[in-house]
CSV table of C-alpha atoms in Angstrom, one decimal:
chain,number,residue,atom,x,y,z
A,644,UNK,CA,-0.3,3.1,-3.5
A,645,UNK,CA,0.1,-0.7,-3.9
A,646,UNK,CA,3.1,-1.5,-6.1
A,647,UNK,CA,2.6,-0.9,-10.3
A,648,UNK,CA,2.9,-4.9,-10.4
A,649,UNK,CA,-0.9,-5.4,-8.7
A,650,UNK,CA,-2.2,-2.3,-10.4
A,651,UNK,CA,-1.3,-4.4,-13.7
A,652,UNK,CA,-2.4,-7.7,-12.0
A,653,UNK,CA,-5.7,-6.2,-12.0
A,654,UNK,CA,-5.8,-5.0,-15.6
A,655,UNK,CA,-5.1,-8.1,-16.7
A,656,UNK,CA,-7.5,-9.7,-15.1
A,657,UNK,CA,-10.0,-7.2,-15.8
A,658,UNK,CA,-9.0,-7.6,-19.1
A,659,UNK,CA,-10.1,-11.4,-19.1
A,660,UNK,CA,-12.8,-11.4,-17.1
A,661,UNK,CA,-14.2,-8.6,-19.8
A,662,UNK,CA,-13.6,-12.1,-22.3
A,663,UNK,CA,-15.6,-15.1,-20.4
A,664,UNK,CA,-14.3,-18.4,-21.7
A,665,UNK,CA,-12.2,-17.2,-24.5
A,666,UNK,CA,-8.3,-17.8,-24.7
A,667,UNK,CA,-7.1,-13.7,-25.0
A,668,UNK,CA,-3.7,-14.0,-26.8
A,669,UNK,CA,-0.9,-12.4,-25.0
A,670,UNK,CA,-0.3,-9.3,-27.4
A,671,UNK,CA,-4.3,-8.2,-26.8
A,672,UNK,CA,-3.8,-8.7,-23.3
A,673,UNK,CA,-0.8,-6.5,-23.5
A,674,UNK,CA,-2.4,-3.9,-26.2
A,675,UNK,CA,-6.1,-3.6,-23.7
A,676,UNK,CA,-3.9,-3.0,-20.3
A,677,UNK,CA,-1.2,-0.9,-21.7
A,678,UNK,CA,1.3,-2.8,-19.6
A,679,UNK,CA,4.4,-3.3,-21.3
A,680,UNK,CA,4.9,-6.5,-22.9
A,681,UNK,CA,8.1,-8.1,-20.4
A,682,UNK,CA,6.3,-7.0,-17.5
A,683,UNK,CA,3.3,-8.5,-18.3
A,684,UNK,CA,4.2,-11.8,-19.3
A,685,UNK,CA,6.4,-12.3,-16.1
A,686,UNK,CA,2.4,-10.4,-14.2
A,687,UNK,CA,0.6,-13.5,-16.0
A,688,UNK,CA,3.3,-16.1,-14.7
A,689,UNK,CA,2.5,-15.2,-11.1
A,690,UNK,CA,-1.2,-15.1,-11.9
A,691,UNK,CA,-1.1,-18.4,-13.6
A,692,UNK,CA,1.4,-20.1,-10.5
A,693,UNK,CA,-1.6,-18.6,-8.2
A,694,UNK,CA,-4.1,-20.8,-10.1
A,695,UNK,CA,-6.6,-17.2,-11.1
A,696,UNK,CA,-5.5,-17.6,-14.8
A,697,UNK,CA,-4.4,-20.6,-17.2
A,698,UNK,CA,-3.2,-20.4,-20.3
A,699,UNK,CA,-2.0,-22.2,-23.6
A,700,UNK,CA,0.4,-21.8,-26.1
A,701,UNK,CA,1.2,-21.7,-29.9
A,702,UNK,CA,-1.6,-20.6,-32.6
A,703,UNK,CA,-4.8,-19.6,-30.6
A,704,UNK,CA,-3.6,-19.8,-27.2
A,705,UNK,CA,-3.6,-17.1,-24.8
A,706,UNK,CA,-5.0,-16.9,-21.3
A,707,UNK,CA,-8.5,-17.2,-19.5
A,708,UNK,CA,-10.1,-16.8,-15.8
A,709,UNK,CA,-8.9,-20.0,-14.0
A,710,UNK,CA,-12.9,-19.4,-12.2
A,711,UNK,CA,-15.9,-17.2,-13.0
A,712,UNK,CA,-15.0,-13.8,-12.2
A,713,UNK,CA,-17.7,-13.8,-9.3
A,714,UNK,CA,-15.6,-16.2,-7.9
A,715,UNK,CA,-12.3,-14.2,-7.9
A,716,UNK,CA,-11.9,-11.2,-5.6
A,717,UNK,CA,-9.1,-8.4,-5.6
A,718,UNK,CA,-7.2,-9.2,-3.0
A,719,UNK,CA,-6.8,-12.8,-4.4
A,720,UNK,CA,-5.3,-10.9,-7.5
A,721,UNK,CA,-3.3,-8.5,-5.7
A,722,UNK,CA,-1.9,-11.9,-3.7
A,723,UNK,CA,-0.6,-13.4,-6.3
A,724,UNK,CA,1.8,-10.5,-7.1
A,725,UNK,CA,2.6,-8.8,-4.1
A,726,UNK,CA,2.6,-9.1,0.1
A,727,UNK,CA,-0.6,-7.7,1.7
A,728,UNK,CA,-0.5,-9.0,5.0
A,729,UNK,CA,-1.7,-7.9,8.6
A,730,UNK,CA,0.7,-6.9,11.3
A,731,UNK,CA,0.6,-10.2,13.7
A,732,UNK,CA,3.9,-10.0,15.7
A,733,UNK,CA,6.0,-6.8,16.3
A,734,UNK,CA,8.6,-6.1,13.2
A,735,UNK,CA,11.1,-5.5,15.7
A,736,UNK,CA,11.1,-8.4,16.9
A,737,UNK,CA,11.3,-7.2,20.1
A,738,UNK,CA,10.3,-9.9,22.8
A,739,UNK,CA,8.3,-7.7,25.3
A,740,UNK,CA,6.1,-6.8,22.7
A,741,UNK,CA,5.5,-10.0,20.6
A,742,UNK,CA,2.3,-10.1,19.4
A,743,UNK,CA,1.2,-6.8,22.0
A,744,UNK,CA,2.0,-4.1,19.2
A,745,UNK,CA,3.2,-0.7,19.6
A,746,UNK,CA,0.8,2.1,18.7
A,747,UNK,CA,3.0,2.2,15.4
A,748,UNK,CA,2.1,-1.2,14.4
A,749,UNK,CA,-1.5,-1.3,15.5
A,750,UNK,CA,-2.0,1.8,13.1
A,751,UNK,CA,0.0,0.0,9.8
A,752,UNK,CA,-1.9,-3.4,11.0
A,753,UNK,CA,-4.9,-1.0,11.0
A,754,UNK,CA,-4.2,0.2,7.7
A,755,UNK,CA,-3.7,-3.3,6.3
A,756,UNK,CA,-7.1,-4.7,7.7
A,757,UNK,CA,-8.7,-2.4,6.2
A,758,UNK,CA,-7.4,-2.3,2.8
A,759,UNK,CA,-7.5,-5.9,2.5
A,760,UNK,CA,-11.1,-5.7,4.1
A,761,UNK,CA,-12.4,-3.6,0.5
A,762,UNK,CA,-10.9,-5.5,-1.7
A,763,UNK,CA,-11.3,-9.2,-0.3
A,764,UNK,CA,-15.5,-7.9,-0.3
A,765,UNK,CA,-15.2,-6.8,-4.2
A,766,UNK,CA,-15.1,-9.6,-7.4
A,767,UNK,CA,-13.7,-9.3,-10.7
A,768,UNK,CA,-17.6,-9.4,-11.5
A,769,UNK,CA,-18.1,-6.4,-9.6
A,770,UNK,CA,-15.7,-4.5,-11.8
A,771,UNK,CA,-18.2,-4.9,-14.6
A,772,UNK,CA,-21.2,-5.1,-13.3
A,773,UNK,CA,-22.1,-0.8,-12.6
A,774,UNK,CA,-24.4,0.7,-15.5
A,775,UNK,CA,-23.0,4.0,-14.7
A,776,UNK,CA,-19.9,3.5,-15.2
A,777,UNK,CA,-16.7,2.9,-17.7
A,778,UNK,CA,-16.1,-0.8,-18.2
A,779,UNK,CA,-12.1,-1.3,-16.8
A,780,UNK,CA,-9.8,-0.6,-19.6
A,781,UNK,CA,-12.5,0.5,-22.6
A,782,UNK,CA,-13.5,3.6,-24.0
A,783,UNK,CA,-17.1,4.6,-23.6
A,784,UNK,CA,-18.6,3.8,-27.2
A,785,UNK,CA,-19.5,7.3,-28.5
A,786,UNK,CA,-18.7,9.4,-25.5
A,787,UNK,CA,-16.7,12.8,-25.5
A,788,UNK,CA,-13.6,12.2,-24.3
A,789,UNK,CA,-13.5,13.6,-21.0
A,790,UNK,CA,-10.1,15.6,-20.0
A,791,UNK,CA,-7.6,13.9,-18.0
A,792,UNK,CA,-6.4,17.5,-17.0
A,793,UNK,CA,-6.8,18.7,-13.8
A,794,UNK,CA,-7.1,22.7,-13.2
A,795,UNK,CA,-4.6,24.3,-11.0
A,796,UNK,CA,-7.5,24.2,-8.2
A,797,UNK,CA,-8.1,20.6,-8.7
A,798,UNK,CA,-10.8,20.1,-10.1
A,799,UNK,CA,-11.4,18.6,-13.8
A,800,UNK,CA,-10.9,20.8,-17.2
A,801,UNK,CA,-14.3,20.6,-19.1
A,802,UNK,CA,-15.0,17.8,-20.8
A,803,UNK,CA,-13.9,18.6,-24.5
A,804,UNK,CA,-16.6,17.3,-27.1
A,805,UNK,CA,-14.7,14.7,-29.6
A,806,UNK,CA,-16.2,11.9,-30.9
B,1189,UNK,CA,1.7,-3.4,2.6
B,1190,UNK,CA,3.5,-0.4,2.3
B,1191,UNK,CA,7.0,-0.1,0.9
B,1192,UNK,CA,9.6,-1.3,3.5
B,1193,UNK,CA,11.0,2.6,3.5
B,1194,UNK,CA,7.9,4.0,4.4
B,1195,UNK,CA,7.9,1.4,7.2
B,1196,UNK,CA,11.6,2.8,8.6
B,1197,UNK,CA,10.6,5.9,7.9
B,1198,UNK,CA,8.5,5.8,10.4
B,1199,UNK,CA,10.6,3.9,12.9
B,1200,UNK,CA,12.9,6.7,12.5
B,1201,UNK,CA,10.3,9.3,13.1
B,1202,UNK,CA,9.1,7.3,16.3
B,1203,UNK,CA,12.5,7.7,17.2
B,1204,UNK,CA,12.6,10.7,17.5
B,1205,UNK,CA,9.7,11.8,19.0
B,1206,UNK,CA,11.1,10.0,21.7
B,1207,UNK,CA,13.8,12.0,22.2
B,1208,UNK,CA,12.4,15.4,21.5
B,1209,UNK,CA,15.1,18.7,21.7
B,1210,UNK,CA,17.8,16.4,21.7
B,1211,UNK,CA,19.9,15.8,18.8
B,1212,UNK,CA,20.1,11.4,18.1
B,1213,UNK,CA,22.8,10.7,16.9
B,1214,UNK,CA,22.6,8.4,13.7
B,1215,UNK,CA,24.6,5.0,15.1
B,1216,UNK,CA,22.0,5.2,17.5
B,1217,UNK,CA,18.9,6.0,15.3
B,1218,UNK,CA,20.0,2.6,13.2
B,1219,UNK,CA,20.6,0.4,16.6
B,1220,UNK,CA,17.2,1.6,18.2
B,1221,UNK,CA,15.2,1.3,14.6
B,1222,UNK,CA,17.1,-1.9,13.3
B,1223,UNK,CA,17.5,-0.4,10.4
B,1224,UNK,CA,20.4,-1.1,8.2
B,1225,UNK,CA,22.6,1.8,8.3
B,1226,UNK,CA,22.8,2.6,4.6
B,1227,UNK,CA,18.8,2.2,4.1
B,1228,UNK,CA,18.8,4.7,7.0
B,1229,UNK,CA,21.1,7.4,5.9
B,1230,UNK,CA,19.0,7.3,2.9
B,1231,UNK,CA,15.9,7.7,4.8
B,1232,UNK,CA,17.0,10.2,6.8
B,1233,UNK,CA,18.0,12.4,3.7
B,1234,UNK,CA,14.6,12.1,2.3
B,1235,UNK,CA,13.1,13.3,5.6
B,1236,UNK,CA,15.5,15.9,5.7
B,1237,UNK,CA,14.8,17.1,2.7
B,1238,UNK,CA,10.4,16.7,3.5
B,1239,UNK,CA,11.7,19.2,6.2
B,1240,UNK,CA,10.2,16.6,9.3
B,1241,UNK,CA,13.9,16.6,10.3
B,1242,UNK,CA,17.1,18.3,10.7
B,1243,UNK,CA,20.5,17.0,11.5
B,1244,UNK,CA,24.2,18.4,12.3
B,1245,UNK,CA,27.0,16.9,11.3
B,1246,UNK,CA,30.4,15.7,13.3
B,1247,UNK,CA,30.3,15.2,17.1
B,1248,UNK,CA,27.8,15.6,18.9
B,1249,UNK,CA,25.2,15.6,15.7
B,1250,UNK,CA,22.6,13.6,14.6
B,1251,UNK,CA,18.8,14.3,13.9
B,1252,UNK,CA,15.7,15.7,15.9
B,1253,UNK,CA,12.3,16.6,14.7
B,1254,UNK,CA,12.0,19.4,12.6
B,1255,UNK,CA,8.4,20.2,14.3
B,1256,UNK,CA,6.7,18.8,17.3
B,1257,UNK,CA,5.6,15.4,17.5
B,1258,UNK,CA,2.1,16.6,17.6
B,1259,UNK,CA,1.9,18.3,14.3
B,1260,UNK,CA,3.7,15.9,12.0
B,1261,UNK,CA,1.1,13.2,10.5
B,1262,UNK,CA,2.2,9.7,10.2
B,1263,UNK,CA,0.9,10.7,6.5
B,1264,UNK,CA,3.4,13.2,6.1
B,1265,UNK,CA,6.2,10.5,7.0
B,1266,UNK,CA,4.9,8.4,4.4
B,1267,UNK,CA,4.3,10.4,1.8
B,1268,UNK,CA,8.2,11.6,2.2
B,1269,UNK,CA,9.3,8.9,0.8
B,1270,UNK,CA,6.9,6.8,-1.1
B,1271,UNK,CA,4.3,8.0,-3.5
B,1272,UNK,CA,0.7,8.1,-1.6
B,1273,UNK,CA,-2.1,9.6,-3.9
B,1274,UNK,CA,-5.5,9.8,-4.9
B,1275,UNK,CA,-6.6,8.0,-8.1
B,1276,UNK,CA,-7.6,11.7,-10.0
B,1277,UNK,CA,-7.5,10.1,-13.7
B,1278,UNK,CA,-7.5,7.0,-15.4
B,1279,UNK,CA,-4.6,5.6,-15.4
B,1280,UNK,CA,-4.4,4.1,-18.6
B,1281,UNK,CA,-5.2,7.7,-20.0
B,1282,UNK,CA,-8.2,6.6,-22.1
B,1283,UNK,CA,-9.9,9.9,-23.1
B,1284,UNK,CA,-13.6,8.6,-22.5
B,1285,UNK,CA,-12.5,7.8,-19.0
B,1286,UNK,CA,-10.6,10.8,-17.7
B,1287,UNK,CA,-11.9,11.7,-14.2
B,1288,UNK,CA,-15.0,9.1,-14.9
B,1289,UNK,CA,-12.8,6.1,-12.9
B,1290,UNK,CA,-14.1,2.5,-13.9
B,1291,UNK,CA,-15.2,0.4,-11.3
B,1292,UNK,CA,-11.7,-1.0,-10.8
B,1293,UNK,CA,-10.2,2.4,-10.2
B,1294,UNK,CA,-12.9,3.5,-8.4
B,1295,UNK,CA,-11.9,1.0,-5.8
B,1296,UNK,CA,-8.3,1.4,-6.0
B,1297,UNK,CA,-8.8,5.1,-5.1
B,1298,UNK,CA,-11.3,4.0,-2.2
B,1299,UNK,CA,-8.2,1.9,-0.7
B,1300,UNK,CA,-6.0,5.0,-1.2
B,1301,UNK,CA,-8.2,7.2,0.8
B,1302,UNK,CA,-9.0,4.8,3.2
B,1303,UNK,CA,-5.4,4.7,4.1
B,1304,UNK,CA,-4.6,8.5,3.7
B,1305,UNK,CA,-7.7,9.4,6.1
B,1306,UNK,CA,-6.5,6.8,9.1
B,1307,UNK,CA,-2.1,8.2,8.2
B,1308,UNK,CA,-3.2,11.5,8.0
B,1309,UNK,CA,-5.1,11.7,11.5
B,1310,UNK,CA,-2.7,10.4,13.3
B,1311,UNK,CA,-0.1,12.1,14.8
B,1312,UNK,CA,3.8,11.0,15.8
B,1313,UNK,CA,2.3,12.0,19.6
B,1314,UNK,CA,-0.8,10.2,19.1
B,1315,UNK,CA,1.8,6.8,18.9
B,1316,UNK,CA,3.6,7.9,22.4
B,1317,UNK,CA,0.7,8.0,23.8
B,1318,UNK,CA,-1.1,5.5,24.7
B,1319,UNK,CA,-0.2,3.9,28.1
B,1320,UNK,CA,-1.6,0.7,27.7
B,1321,UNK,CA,0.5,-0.4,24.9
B,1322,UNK,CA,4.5,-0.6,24.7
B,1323,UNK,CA,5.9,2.7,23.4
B,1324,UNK,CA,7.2,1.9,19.6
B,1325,UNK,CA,11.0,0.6,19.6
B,1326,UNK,CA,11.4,0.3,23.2
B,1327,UNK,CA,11.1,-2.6,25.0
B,1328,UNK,CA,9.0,-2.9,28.2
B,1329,UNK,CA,10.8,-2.7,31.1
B,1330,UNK,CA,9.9,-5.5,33.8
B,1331,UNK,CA,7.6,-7.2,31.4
B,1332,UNK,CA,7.2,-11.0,30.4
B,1333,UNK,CA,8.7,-11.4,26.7
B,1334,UNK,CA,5.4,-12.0,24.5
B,1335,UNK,CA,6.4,-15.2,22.4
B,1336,UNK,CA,6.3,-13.7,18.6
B,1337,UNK,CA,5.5,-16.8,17.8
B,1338,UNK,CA,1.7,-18.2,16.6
B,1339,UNK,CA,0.2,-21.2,17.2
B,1340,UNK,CA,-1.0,-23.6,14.2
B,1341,UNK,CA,-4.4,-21.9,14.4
B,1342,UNK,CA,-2.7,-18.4,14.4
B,1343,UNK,CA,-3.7,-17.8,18.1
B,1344,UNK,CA,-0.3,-16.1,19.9
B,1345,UNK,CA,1.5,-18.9,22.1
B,1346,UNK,CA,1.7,-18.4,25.4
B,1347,UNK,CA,4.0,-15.3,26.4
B,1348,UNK,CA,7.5,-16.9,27.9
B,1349,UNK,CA,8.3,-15.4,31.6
B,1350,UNK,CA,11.9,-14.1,31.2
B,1351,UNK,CA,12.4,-10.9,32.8
């Protein structure tokens, strides 16, 4: 729903806040999120200019959380890479509605407020912090592999035993 | 938040509803919407082709509602031309994951149907009407213009008197 840029945005960080303190070099970072090398380097650029990551170069650089991942929440992340903004003035611009929106606009300002609501209320920390379930971006040590297939109806093919 | 089509998208849809029966033609859809011309042909083939519109060509064309205000879903607009979906399977495709989402899907998928629940309940009527807010595109007749502009505490200036 957002754009592929903040659904990588928050891999990476995921990704480093799964690595507390320690520089992850930019070919793990890559390897852990799946996101294609390019991509991710210019992802990491805007993440670094937004002050959530830093990073060094040459032999054992990489990047790190720029603050404790309690301290960082989604929506900062999705900031940094892409626009996420209430509705304050009509898109129109038309003059005898200003900031007086239309029924259209209240409902995409509605919309907005509300996504930016959930994630501005949930951390990088929070990401890892459920017993129950998956850590982002790592497989379940000694888990079956549970199908990614949906049945025609929906609902998920049974969970196929491989170990 | 959404992509800039979905947002013409539904300017053109709001367009139309206002005009119900009556074919608009497309010079005017794009002068009413301020959409640029070429972004709205486009738009107006992938509604089209959603079946929320239909059009005749040469004089006297243009578009009109393929249904009745009332029974097309701002959700149905949307998801005509963007992608607007559930989160069903991890993403990254990691087999111990599948339809277990992590924490950071989990909540990706909680914004995504947060926003498809409020789209899909709302209806191209339900945005005509409400008569205590300007109808969408149109400018209030007899009204003060409402400054657009904010203050430096993001309160709205006060609203110009130009009739």
């Amino acid at each position: 729903m957002f754009s592929l840029t903040a659904e990588y945005a928050l891999r990476a960080m995921a990704c480093l806040a799964l690595a507390p303190g320690r520089l992850v070099p930019t070919p793990n970072l890559a390897g852990q999120t799946k996101v294609p090398p390019n991509y991710l380097a210019k992802v990491l650029q805007l993440l670094a200019a937004a002050d959530l990551i830093t990073g060094r170069r040459g032999v054992g650089g990489g990047y790190k959380l720029a603050r404790p991942a309690g301290e960082i929440t989604l929506l900062e992340v999705i900031r940094a890479v892409t626009q996420v903004e209430r509705i304050r003035a009509c898109p129109l611009g038309l003059p005898t509605h200003g900031t007086n929106l239309c029924p259209l606009h209240r409902k995409v300002d509605e919309a907005a407020a509300a996504v930016i609501e959930l994630y501005g209320r949930t951390t990088l920390a929070d990401l890892l912090a459920d017993p129950n379930r998956p850590r982002p971006l790592c497989e379940v040590p000694g888990a079956p592999t549970m199908s990614a297939t949906l049945t025609v109806d929906g609902t998920a093919a049974k969970p196929a035993v491989r170990r």
